[in-house]
Coordinates of C-alpha atoms and ligand atoms in Angstrom, one line a residue:
Chain A
M1 CA 0.0 0.0 0.0
R2 CA 1.2 3.5 -0.8
P3 CA 2.8 5.1 2.3
Q4 CA 0.5 7.5 4.3
T5 CA 0.9 10.7 6.3
L6 CA -0.6 10.9 9.8
A7 CA -3.7 12.7 8.4
E8 CA -4.2 10.1 5.8
K9 CA -3.9 7.3 8.4
I10 CA -6.5 8.9 10.7
L11 CA -8.9 9.6 7.9
S12 CA -8.5 6.1 6.4
R13 CA -9.6 4.6 9.8
H14 CA -12.7 6.8 9.8
A15 CA -13.5 6.3 6.1
G16 CA -13.3 2.5 6.4
R17 CA -11.0 2.3 3.4
P18 CA -7.5 3.6 2.6
V19 CA -7.6 7.2 1.4
W20 CA -4.9 9.7 0.2
A21 CA -4.6 13.4 -0.2
G22 CA -7.1 14.9 -2.6
E23 CA -9.8 12.2 -2.3
L24 CA -13.3 13.1 -1.1
C25 CA -14.6 10.7 1.5
V26 CA -17.3 10.3 4.1
V27 CA -15.9 9.7 7.5
E28 CA -17.3 8.6 10.9
V29 CA -17.0 11.4 13.5
D30 CA -16.0 10.6 17.0
H31 CA -17.2 13.9 18.6
V32 CA -18.9 17.1 17.6
M33 CA -18.4 20.3 19.7
V34 CA -20.7 23.2 19.6
V35 CA -19.9 26.6 21.2
D36 CA -22.6 28.8 22.7
S37 CA -22.5 31.5 20.1
I38 CA -23.0 29.1 17.1
A39 CA -25.5 26.9 18.9
P40 CA -28.7 28.7 17.7
S41 CA -27.6 28.4 14.0
V42 CA -26.7 24.7 14.5
L43 CA -30.1 24.0 16.1
E44 CA -31.9 25.8 13.3
V45 CA -30.3 23.5 10.7
L46 CA -31.1 20.4 12.8
Q47 CA -34.7 21.6 12.9
D48 CA -34.7 22.2 9.2
L49 CA -33.3 18.6 8.6
R50 CA -36.0 17.4 11.1
A51 CA -33.1 15.5 12.7
E52 CA -31.8 14.7 16.2
P53 CA -28.2 14.0 17.1
R54 CA -27.5 10.4 16.0
Y55 CA -25.2 9.8 19.0
P56 CA -26.2 12.4 21.6
D57 CA -23.3 11.5 24.0
R58 CA -20.8 12.4 21.2
V59 CA -22.1 16.0 21.0
S60 CA -20.9 18.7 23.5
F61 CA -22.2 22.1 24.1
V62 CA -19.8 24.5 25.7
I63 CA -20.8 27.8 27.2
D64 CA -17.6 29.8 27.0
H65 CA -17.6 32.6 24.4
A66 CA -19.3 35.3 26.5
A67 CA -19.9 33.6 29.8
P68 CA -21.5 34.5 32.1
A69 CA -23.9 36.0 29.6
V70 CA -23.0 39.6 28.6
N71 CA -26.5 40.7 27.4
E72 CA -30.0 39.4 26.9
S73 CA -29.5 38.0 23.4
V74 CA -26.4 36.0 24.5
A75 CA -28.3 34.8 27.6
A76 CA -31.1 33.6 25.3
A77 CA -28.7 31.8 23.0
Q78 CA -27.0 30.1 26.0
R79 CA -30.3 29.1 27.4
Q80 CA -31.2 27.5 24.1
A81 CA -28.0 25.5 24.0
R82 CA -28.4 24.5 27.7
T83 CA -32.0 23.3 27.3
Y84 CA -31.3 21.4 24.1
A85 CA -28.3 19.6 25.6
R86 CA -30.3 18.6 28.7
E87 CA -33.3 17.4 26.7
H88 CA -31.3 15.5 24.1
G89 CA -28.7 13.9 26.4
C90 CA -25.8 15.8 25.0
L91 CA -22.8 16.8 27.1
L92 CA -23.1 20.3 28.6
F93 CA -20.2 22.3 30.0
E94 CA -21.5 25.3 31.9
V95 CA -20.4 28.9 32.5
G96 CA -17.0 28.9 34.1
R97 CA -16.0 25.3 33.2
G98 CA -13.7 26.8 30.6
I99 CA -12.8 27.2 26.9
C100 CA -14.2 24.5 24.6
H101 CA -10.8 23.2 23.4
Q102 CA -9.3 23.1 26.8
V103 CA -12.3 21.4 28.3
L104 CA -12.6 18.7 25.6
I105 CA -9.0 17.8 26.2
E106 CA -9.2 17.8 30.0
E107 CA -12.3 15.7 29.9
G108 CA -10.5 13.0 27.9
I109 CA -13.0 13.3 25.0
V110 CA -10.0 13.9 22.7
Q111 CA -7.8 10.9 22.3
P112 CA -5.0 10.0 19.9
G113 CA -6.3 8.9 16.4
K114 CA -9.8 10.3 16.9
L115 CA -11.7 12.7 14.6
I116 CA -13.2 15.7 16.3
L117 CA -15.2 18.5 14.7
G118 CA -15.8 21.8 16.4
S119 CA -17.9 24.8 15.5
D120 CA -14.8 26.9 16.1
S121 CA -11.8 27.4 13.9
H122 CA -9.3 26.6 16.7
S123 CA -10.4 23.0 16.8
T124 CA -7.0 22.2 15.3
T125 CA -5.9 22.3 19.0
Y126 CA -6.9 18.6 19.3
G127 CA -3.9 17.7 17.2
A128 CA -1.8 18.2 20.3
V129 CA -2.7 14.7 21.4
G130 CA -2.7 13.2 17.9
A131 CA -6.4 13.7 17.1
F132 CA -7.6 15.1 13.8
G133 CA -9.4 18.2 14.9
T134 CA -10.9 20.7 12.5
G135 CA -13.4 23.6 12.6
M136 CA -16.5 23.9 10.5
G137 CA -19.5 26.2 10.0
A138 CA -22.9 25.7 11.5
T139 CA -24.4 23.7 8.6
D140 CA -21.5 21.2 8.6
I141 CA -21.7 20.8 12.4
A142 CA -25.4 20.2 12.4
L143 CA -25.1 17.7 9.5
A144 CA -22.3 15.9 11.4
A145 CA -24.3 15.8 14.6
A146 CA -27.3 14.4 12.7
A147 CA -25.4 11.9 10.7
G148 CA -22.5 11.0 13.0
R149 CA -20.5 11.4 9.8
T150 CA -19.2 14.2 7.6
W151 CA -17.6 14.6 4.2
L152 CA -14.0 15.7 3.8
K153 CA -11.4 16.2 1.2
V154 CA -8.3 14.4 2.5
P155 CA -5.7 17.2 3.0
A156 CA -2.2 17.2 1.6
S157 CA 0.3 17.5 4.4
L158 CA 3.0 20.0 5.2
K159 CA 5.8 18.7 7.4
V160 CA 7.5 20.8 10.1
V161 CA 10.8 19.4 11.2
L162 CA 12.5 20.8 14.3
R163 CA 16.2 20.8 14.9
G164 CA 18.2 21.8 18.0
E165 CA 16.8 22.9 21.3
L166 CA 15.1 26.1 22.5
G167 CA 17.3 28.6 24.4
P168 CA 16.2 30.0 27.8
G169 CA 13.3 32.4 27.7
V170 CA 12.0 31.0 24.4
G171 CA 8.9 28.7 24.3
A172 CA 6.3 27.0 22.3
K173 CA 4.4 30.2 21.6
D174 CA 7.5 31.8 20.0
L175 CA 8.0 28.7 17.9
A176 CA 4.3 28.7 16.9
L177 CA 4.5 32.4 15.8
E178 CA 7.7 31.8 13.9
M179 CA 6.0 28.9 12.1
I180 CA 3.0 31.1 11.1
G181 CA 5.3 34.0 10.1
R182 CA 7.3 31.7 7.8
L183 CA 4.2 30.0 6.3
G184 CA 2.1 33.1 5.9
A185 CA -1.7 33.3 6.6
D186 CA -2.6 31.1 3.7
G187 CA 0.6 29.1 3.5
A188 CA -1.1 25.9 4.6
T189 CA -4.7 26.4 3.3
Y190 CA -6.5 23.0 3.0
M191 CA -3.4 21.3 4.4
S192 CA -2.7 19.3 7.5
I193 CA 0.4 20.5 9.2
E194 CA 2.3 17.6 10.7
I195 CA 4.8 18.6 13.4
D196 CA 7.6 16.2 14.3
A197 CA 8.6 17.5 17.7
G198 CA 10.2 14.3 19.0
D199 CA 9.8 14.0 22.7
R200 CA 9.9 17.8 23.2
F201 CA 7.0 19.8 24.7
S202 CA 4.3 19.1 27.2
R203 CA 0.7 18.5 26.3
G204 CA -0.1 22.2 26.9
E205 CA 2.8 23.4 24.7
R206 CA 1.6 21.0 22.0
M207 CA -1.8 22.6 22.3
T208 CA -0.3 26.0 21.7
L209 CA 1.4 24.7 18.5
A210 CA -1.6 22.9 17.2
N211 CA -3.9 25.8 18.0
L212 CA -2.0 28.3 15.9
C213 CA -1.8 26.0 12.9
V214 CA -5.2 27.4 11.7
E215 CA -3.6 30.8 11.5
A216 CA -1.7 29.5 8.4
G217 CA -5.1 28.3 7.0
A218 CA -4.5 24.7 7.9
K219 CA -7.4 22.2 8.2
A220 CA -5.6 20.3 11.0
G221 CA -2.4 20.6 13.0
L222 CA -1.0 17.3 14.1
V223 CA 1.8 17.0 16.6
L224 CA 3.3 13.5 16.4
P225 CA 2.7 11.8 19.8
G226 CA 5.9 11.8 21.8
G227 CA 7.2 12.7 25.2
E228 CA 4.5 13.5 27.8
V229 CA 1.6 12.7 25.4
A230 CA 3.1 9.3 24.4
R231 CA 3.4 8.5 28.1
D232 CA 0.0 9.7 29.3
Y233 CA -2.2 8.5 26.4
A234 CA -2.9 5.2 24.8
V235 CA -1.4 5.9 21.4
P236 CA -2.5 3.3 18.9
E237 CA 0.3 1.5 17.1
W238 CA -0.8 2.5 13.7
L239 CA -0.7 6.2 14.6
R240 CA 2.5 7.3 12.9
P241 CA 3.3 8.4 9.4
D242 CA 4.8 5.8 7.1
P243 CA 8.3 6.3 5.9
G244 CA 8.1 7.6 2.3
A245 CA 4.7 9.4 2.9
Q246 CA 4.1 12.2 0.5
Y247 CA 4.4 15.8 1.8
R248 CA 3.5 18.9 -0.2
A249 CA 6.3 20.8 1.5
T250 CA 8.7 20.7 4.4
L251 CA 9.5 23.6 6.8
E252 CA 12.6 23.2 8.9
I253 CA 13.1 25.3 12.0
D254 CA 16.2 25.5 14.0
L255 CA 15.1 26.0 17.6
A256 CA 18.4 27.2 18.8
E257 CA 18.1 30.3 16.5
L258 CA 14.7 31.3 17.9
S259 CA 14.2 34.4 20.1
P260 CA 11.0 35.7 21.7
R261 CA 8.5 36.7 19.0
M262 CA 5.4 38.9 18.7
S263 CA 2.8 39.2 16.0
V264 CA 2.3 42.9 15.3
P265 CA -1.0 44.5 14.2
H266 CA -3.1 43.5 12.4
Q267 CA -2.1 40.1 11.0
V268 CA -0.9 37.0 12.9
D269 CA 1.7 36.3 10.2
Q270 CA 3.4 39.7 10.8
V271 CA 6.0 38.3 13.2
R272 CA 8.8 40.3 14.7
E273 CA 11.5 39.9 17.4
V274 CA 10.2 41.3 20.6
A275 CA 13.6 43.0 21.1
G276 CA 13.0 45.3 18.2
L277 CA 9.6 46.5 19.6
R278 CA 10.7 47.6 23.0
G279 CA 9.3 50.8 24.5
R280 CA 5.8 50.7 22.9
K281 CA 3.4 51.8 25.6
V282 CA 1.0 49.0 26.7
D283 CA -2.5 49.7 28.2
Q284 CA -3.7 46.1 28.7
V285 CA -2.2 42.7 29.0
F286 CA -4.4 39.7 28.5
L287 CA -3.1 36.4 29.9
G288 CA -5.4 33.6 28.8
S289 CA -7.2 32.0 25.8
C290 CA -7.1 28.5 24.3
T291 CA -3.6 29.3 23.1
N292 CA -2.0 30.2 26.4
G293 CA -4.4 30.1 29.4
R294 CA -3.1 26.9 31.0
L295 CA -1.4 26.3 34.4
E296 CA 2.1 26.3 32.8
D297 CA 1.3 29.6 31.2
L298 CA 0.2 31.1 34.5
H299 CA 3.4 29.6 36.0
A300 CA 5.6 31.3 33.4
A301 CA 3.9 34.7 34.1
A302 CA 4.1 34.2 37.9
Q303 CA 7.8 33.6 37.6
V304 CA 8.2 37.0 36.0
L305 CA 5.7 38.7 38.3
R306 CA 6.9 37.3 41.7
G307 CA 7.9 40.2 43.9
R308 CA 7.0 42.7 41.3
R309 CA 4.0 45.0 40.6
V310 CA 2.0 45.6 37.4
N311 CA 2.8 49.0 36.1
P312 CA 0.2 51.6 37.3
G313 CA -0.5 52.6 33.7
T314 CA -1.3 49.0 32.7
R315 CA -4.1 46.5 33.4
L316 CA -3.2 42.8 33.7
L317 CA -6.2 40.5 33.0
V318 CA -5.8 36.8 33.9
I319 CA -8.4 34.5 32.6
P320 CA -7.6 30.8 33.2
A321 CA -8.6 28.5 30.4
S322 CA -10.7 26.3 32.6
S323 CA -12.0 25.7 36.1
L324 CA -9.3 23.0 36.6
V325 CA -6.6 25.4 35.7
L326 CA -8.0 27.9 38.2
E327 CA -8.2 25.3 40.9
A328 CA -4.7 24.1 40.4
A329 CA -3.4 27.7 40.3
A330 CA -5.2 28.4 43.6
E331 CA -3.8 25.3 45.1
D332 CA -0.2 25.8 44.3
G333 CA 0.0 29.5 45.1
T334 CA 0.3 30.8 41.6
L335 CA -2.9 32.7 41.9
L336 CA -1.8 34.5 45.0
T337 CA 1.5 35.6 43.2
L338 CA -0.5 37.0 40.3
L339 CA -3.0 38.8 42.5
Q340 CA -0.3 40.2 44.7
A341 CA 1.3 41.6 41.6
G342 CA -1.9 43.4 40.8
A343 CA -3.6 41.0 38.3
V344 CA -7.3 41.1 37.8
L345 CA -9.0 37.7 37.6
G346 CA -11.9 36.7 35.3
T347 CA -14.2 33.8 34.9
P348 CA -12.6 30.8 33.0
G349 CA -13.6 31.1 29.4
C350 CA -12.7 33.0 26.3
G351 CA -12.4 36.4 28.1
P352 CA -11.7 39.4 25.8
C353 CA -10.1 37.2 23.1
M354 CA -12.8 38.0 20.5
G355 CA -13.9 41.4 22.0
R356 CA -17.2 40.4 23.5
H357 CA -16.6 41.1 27.2
Q358 CA -14.1 41.2 30.1
G359 CA -11.6 43.7 28.7
V360 CA -12.8 45.2 25.4
L361 CA -10.3 47.8 24.0
A362 CA -10.9 51.5 23.5
P363 CA -9.7 53.5 20.5
G364 CA -6.0 54.1 20.6
E365 CA -5.3 51.4 23.2
V366 CA -2.5 48.9 22.9
C367 CA -2.9 45.3 24.2
V368 CA -0.4 42.6 24.5
S369 CA -2.3 39.3 24.4
T370 CA -1.3 35.6 24.8
S371 CA -4.2 34.7 22.4
N372 CA -4.1 33.9 18.7
R373 CA -5.6 36.6 16.6
N374 CA -4.7 40.3 16.4
F375 CA -7.1 41.2 13.5
L376 CA -8.3 44.8 13.3
G377 CA -11.1 45.3 15.8
R378 CA -10.8 41.7 17.2
M379 CA -10.8 42.8 20.8
G380 CA -13.0 45.9 20.5
S381 CA -12.1 49.2 18.8
A382 CA -10.8 49.0 15.2
E383 CA -8.4 51.8 16.3
A384 CA -6.8 49.6 19.0
E385 CA -3.7 47.5 18.5
I386 CA -3.1 43.9 19.5
Y387 CA 0.3 42.3 19.9
L388 CA 0.5 38.5 20.4
A389 CA 3.1 37.1 22.7
S390 CA 4.1 34.4 25.1
P391 CA 3.0 34.4 28.7
A392 CA 6.5 35.4 30.0
V393 CA 6.8 38.3 27.6
A394 CA 3.2 39.4 28.3
A395 CA 4.0 39.4 32.0
A396 CA 7.2 41.5 31.4
C397 CA 5.1 44.0 29.4
A398 CA 2.6 44.3 32.3
V399 CA 5.4 45.1 34.8
A400 CA 7.2 47.5 32.4
G401 CA 4.1 49.2 31.1
Q402 CA 5.6 48.9 27.7
I403 CA 6.8 46.2 25.4
A404 CA 9.7 44.5 27.2
L405 CA 11.4 41.2 27.7
P406 CA 11.7 39.5 31.1
E407 CA 15.5 40.2 31.1
D408 CA 14.8 43.9 30.8
L409 CA 13.2 43.8 34.2
E410 CA 16.2 42.3 35.8
A411 CA 18.3 45.2 34.5
V412 CA 15.8 47.8 36.0
H413 CA 15.0 46.1 39.3
G414 CA 18.2 44.2 40.0
Chain B
M1 CA -24.6 34.3 -21.9
A2 CA -23.5 35.1 -18.4
R3 CA -21.3 38.0 -17.3
V4 CA -18.1 37.6 -15.3
W5 CA -17.5 39.7 -12.2
K6 CA -13.9 39.8 -11.4
F7 CA -12.5 40.3 -7.9
P8 CA -9.0 40.6 -6.5
D9 CA -7.1 38.2 -4.1
A10 CA -8.2 37.7 -0.5
I11 CA -11.9 38.6 -0.7
N12 CA -13.1 38.1 2.8
T13 CA -16.6 37.3 4.1
D14 CA -17.0 40.9 5.2
D15 CA -16.4 42.0 1.6
I16 CA -19.0 39.6 0.4
L17 CA -21.5 40.7 3.0
P18 CA -20.5 43.2 5.6
G19 CA -21.4 42.0 9.1
K20 CA -23.6 45.0 9.8
Y21 CA -25.9 43.8 7.0
A22 CA -26.4 40.4 8.6
P23 CA -29.9 39.0 8.4
F24 CA -30.6 39.8 12.1
M25 CA -29.6 43.4 11.4
V26 CA -31.5 44.2 8.1
G27 CA -34.0 41.4 7.8
D28 CA -34.6 39.1 4.9
D29 CA -33.3 41.5 2.2
F30 CA -29.7 41.1 3.2
H31 CA -28.6 39.9 -0.2
R32 CA -29.1 43.4 -1.5
Y33 CA -26.0 44.4 0.4
A34 CA -23.6 41.9 -1.3
F35 CA -20.3 43.6 -2.0
H36 CA -21.8 46.8 -0.7
H37 CA -18.5 48.5 0.0
L38 CA -16.4 46.9 -2.7
R39 CA -18.8 47.1 -5.6
P40 CA -22.0 49.0 -4.7
E41 CA -23.5 48.4 -8.1
F42 CA -23.1 44.6 -7.9
A43 CA -26.4 43.6 -6.2
E44 CA -28.4 45.7 -8.6
Q45 CA -26.8 44.6 -11.8
V46 CA -25.9 41.0 -11.2
R47 CA -28.1 38.6 -13.2
P48 CA -29.0 35.0 -12.4
G49 CA -26.4 32.8 -14.1
D50 CA -23.5 35.3 -13.7
I51 CA -20.1 34.0 -12.6
L52 CA -17.7 35.4 -10.1
A53 CA -14.0 35.1 -10.7
G54 CA -11.7 35.5 -7.7
G55 CA -8.0 35.3 -6.8
R56 CA -6.3 33.6 -3.9
N57 CA -7.9 32.7 -0.6
W58 CA -11.5 33.6 -1.6
G59 CA -13.8 33.8 1.4
L60 CA -11.3 34.1 4.2
G61 CA -12.4 35.3 7.6
S62 CA -15.6 34.5 9.5
S63 CA -17.4 31.3 8.9
R64 CA -20.7 33.2 8.6
E65 CA -23.0 31.4 6.2
Y66 CA -25.2 34.3 5.2
A67 CA -22.3 35.6 2.9
P68 CA -22.6 32.7 0.4
Q69 CA -26.3 32.6 1.0
A70 CA -26.6 36.2 -0.3
L71 CA -24.7 35.2 -3.6
K72 CA -26.9 32.2 -4.0
R73 CA -30.1 34.3 -3.6
L74 CA -28.8 36.7 -6.2
G75 CA -28.5 33.7 -8.6
V76 CA -24.7 33.5 -8.9
A77 CA -24.1 30.3 -10.9
A78 CA -20.5 29.6 -9.8
I79 CA -17.4 31.0 -8.3
V80 CA -14.1 30.3 -10.1
A81 CA -11.1 31.3 -8.0
V82 CA -7.4 30.6 -7.7
S83 CA -8.0 29.2 -4.2
F84 CA -10.8 29.2 -1.5
A85 CA -10.6 29.6 2.2
R86 CA -11.5 26.2 3.6
I87 CA -14.6 26.8 5.8
H88 CA -16.1 29.1 3.2
Y89 CA -15.5 26.5 0.5
R90 CA -17.6 24.0 2.5
N91 CA -20.3 26.5 3.2
L92 CA -20.6 27.1 -0.6
L93 CA -20.9 23.4 -1.4
N94 CA -23.3 22.8 1.5
L95 CA -25.5 25.5 0.1
G96 CA -25.2 24.3 -3.5
L97 CA -23.1 27.1 -5.0
P98 CA -20.4 25.5 -7.2
A99 CA -16.9 26.6 -6.1
L100 CA -14.3 25.8 -8.7
D101 CA -10.7 26.1 -7.7
E102 CA -9.1 26.6 -11.2
P103 CA -6.1 28.9 -10.9
E104 CA -5.5 29.2 -14.6
I105 CA -9.1 29.8 -15.6
A106 CA -9.7 32.3 -12.8
A107 CA -6.6 34.3 -13.8
S108 CA -7.5 34.6 -17.4
L109 CA -11.1 35.7 -16.8
R110 CA -11.7 39.5 -17.0
D111 CA -14.4 41.7 -15.6
G112 CA -17.3 41.9 -18.0
D113 CA -16.4 38.9 -20.1
Q114 CA -19.4 37.2 -21.7
V115 CA -19.2 33.5 -21.1
T116 CA -21.3 30.3 -21.3
L117 CA -20.9 27.9 -18.4
D118 CA -21.7 24.2 -18.8
L119 CA -21.2 22.5 -15.4
E120 CA -22.3 19.1 -16.7
A121 CA -19.7 19.2 -19.5
G122 CA -17.2 21.0 -17.3
T123 CA -16.6 23.8 -19.8
L124 CA -16.6 27.6 -19.9
Q125 CA -16.7 29.2 -23.3
R126 CA -15.6 32.8 -24.0
G127 CA -16.0 33.6 -27.7
E128 CA -14.0 31.0 -29.5
E129 CA -12.1 30.0 -26.4
I130 CA -13.1 26.9 -24.4
F131 CA -11.8 26.3 -20.9
H132 CA -12.0 22.9 -19.4
F133 CA -12.6 22.4 -15.7
H134 CA -11.1 19.6 -13.8
P135 CA -13.9 17.1 -13.5
V136 CA -16.2 17.7 -10.6
P137 CA -15.9 14.7 -8.2
E138 CA -18.9 12.3 -8.4
F139 CA -19.7 13.1 -4.8
L140 CA -20.3 16.8 -5.5
R141 CA -22.1 16.1 -8.9
E142 CA -24.6 13.9 -7.1
A143 CA -25.1 16.5 -4.4
L144 CA -25.5 19.4 -6.7
K145 CA -28.2 17.5 -8.7
E146 CA -30.3 17.7 -5.5
G147 CA -29.4 21.4 -5.1
S148 CA -26.8 21.1 -2.3
I149 CA -25.2 18.7 0.1
L150 CA -27.7 19.7 2.7
A151 CA -30.6 19.1 0.4
Y152 CA -29.2 15.7 -0.6
Y153 CA -28.9 14.7 3.0
R154 CA -32.4 15.9 3.8
R155 CA -33.8 13.8 1.0
Y156 CA -31.8 10.6 1.4
Q157 CA -30.6 10.8 5.0
K158 CA -27.1 9.8 3.7
F159 CA -24.2 11.4 1.8
P160 CA -23.7 10.8 -1.9
G161 CA -22.0 7.5 -2.6
E162 CA -23.0 5.9 0.7
A163 CA -24.8 2.6 0.7
Ligands
SF4_501 S1 -10.2 31.7 23.5 FE1 -10.4 32.9 21.7 S2 -9.6 31.7 20.0 FE2 -10.0 30.3 21.7 S3 -12.0 29.5 21.4 FE3 -12.2 31.3 22.7 S4 -12.6 33.0 21.3 FE4 -11.8 31.3 20.1

């Protein structure tokens, strides 16, 4: 049989026959995730089809995009999702449980080799544990819930090969931004990005990498199971690319050459070295999102903030990605460190990531965010600016009140 | 004969239908605002059967489905582009609006060209010139016969090609 990429392998399993890039196929879907804001459209299509979810326990509703409800129409949409989930026996993750992608992984719904569809473009995140995750629109999501299947074109794959090791102060977010910068916003359109990271990176760091793959237009972002993921998950034997599998392109990144990176306004693929951006005044820092709102991200920020104060001219918003992250941060003292430094805490969920609540930006304001999109107007005013960075850099910016690196603080405060 | 409407690279869903003209903002007439900023004359002048030609990454941005819906309502027969943004591409096919990723044909089409499209035969004729599309996969041909993938599923409770 012709050798296969990881995406081809997973999709073959779900199609019930071997498939290769370019083929259209109908595939079994292991789980369908619906977020609060898309739920009304999904339910409308289900009604139009006069269909119910075929496997209700393989459908999740997550209330996370503006939770607790920010106004009446959001409240009504959330109630609709909640009622539907209860009446039909679907899974429901309530206000404060956390961001959809984080919750599905924490709950163990996402497993290596599975196929997961989400009504949210960052569903590529599931690739962190070797699952094929992809985002779709409301009609597709409704069809998949009704049928338990969907149609797909098997994507060509783009291989990312990593060499060397990261230096101090450089992390998965910097690598992810570098990757998007090199590929460009449509550099991987229709493709599956397959990242061979060896045994490097925790599950959380792998989530950061897989999450950002969609910013290069990718259909899926798969990190080959290794290290922590290979240890903590049951990885099926077949779940690895065959030698000789066909890749559309290969991107090589030398980790040793990386330095802290930022995406500058207003495109994710506009990636610069943080060092060259120093001094830009910062009004708000947002530490959170499905990209970087996990315990290890809070740790990285706390390490920079310990014994320091957030600059009086800057707000630091911390929104843990989930209730479990929040609990763990409360338990190990991280939360206290952040609060003592002057951070403001929000309900676990999406926070201000897409400008609906909890930290919307005014005209002229500058925000450094650990999230994944800096599009014009994404977090509020179209005259605001968003810079995307790692948690450590974001924390340094909060203390300095301007764009800065953690080592700049050492120089100032000894 | 159909007219070709040519658009540049990176047309996003806000260009196709600005968010402020979403159905819940302006009611059922939303299709009248298609390309409202980019080509204000479009919605008035487009005729059923006309064809849109686009560049790279047609339909990037939001996954909103009322953008392709507006074009469908205006009777657009097909969109030929160098490439499509993925979620938008699916939305088009689910709604039954043929999306043809044909870089060479898209590039050679000009605004105002008069053409004849034959989806069955896979051809587009401009004067003496005949362009051939890559064959539309059986799966999509079957679905488009019913109008759309959604319509196909509604009728048969399965996807094309399934037993
Ligand atoms: S945190 Fe942001 S990117 Fe992630 S799911 Fe929520 S809104 Fe989308």
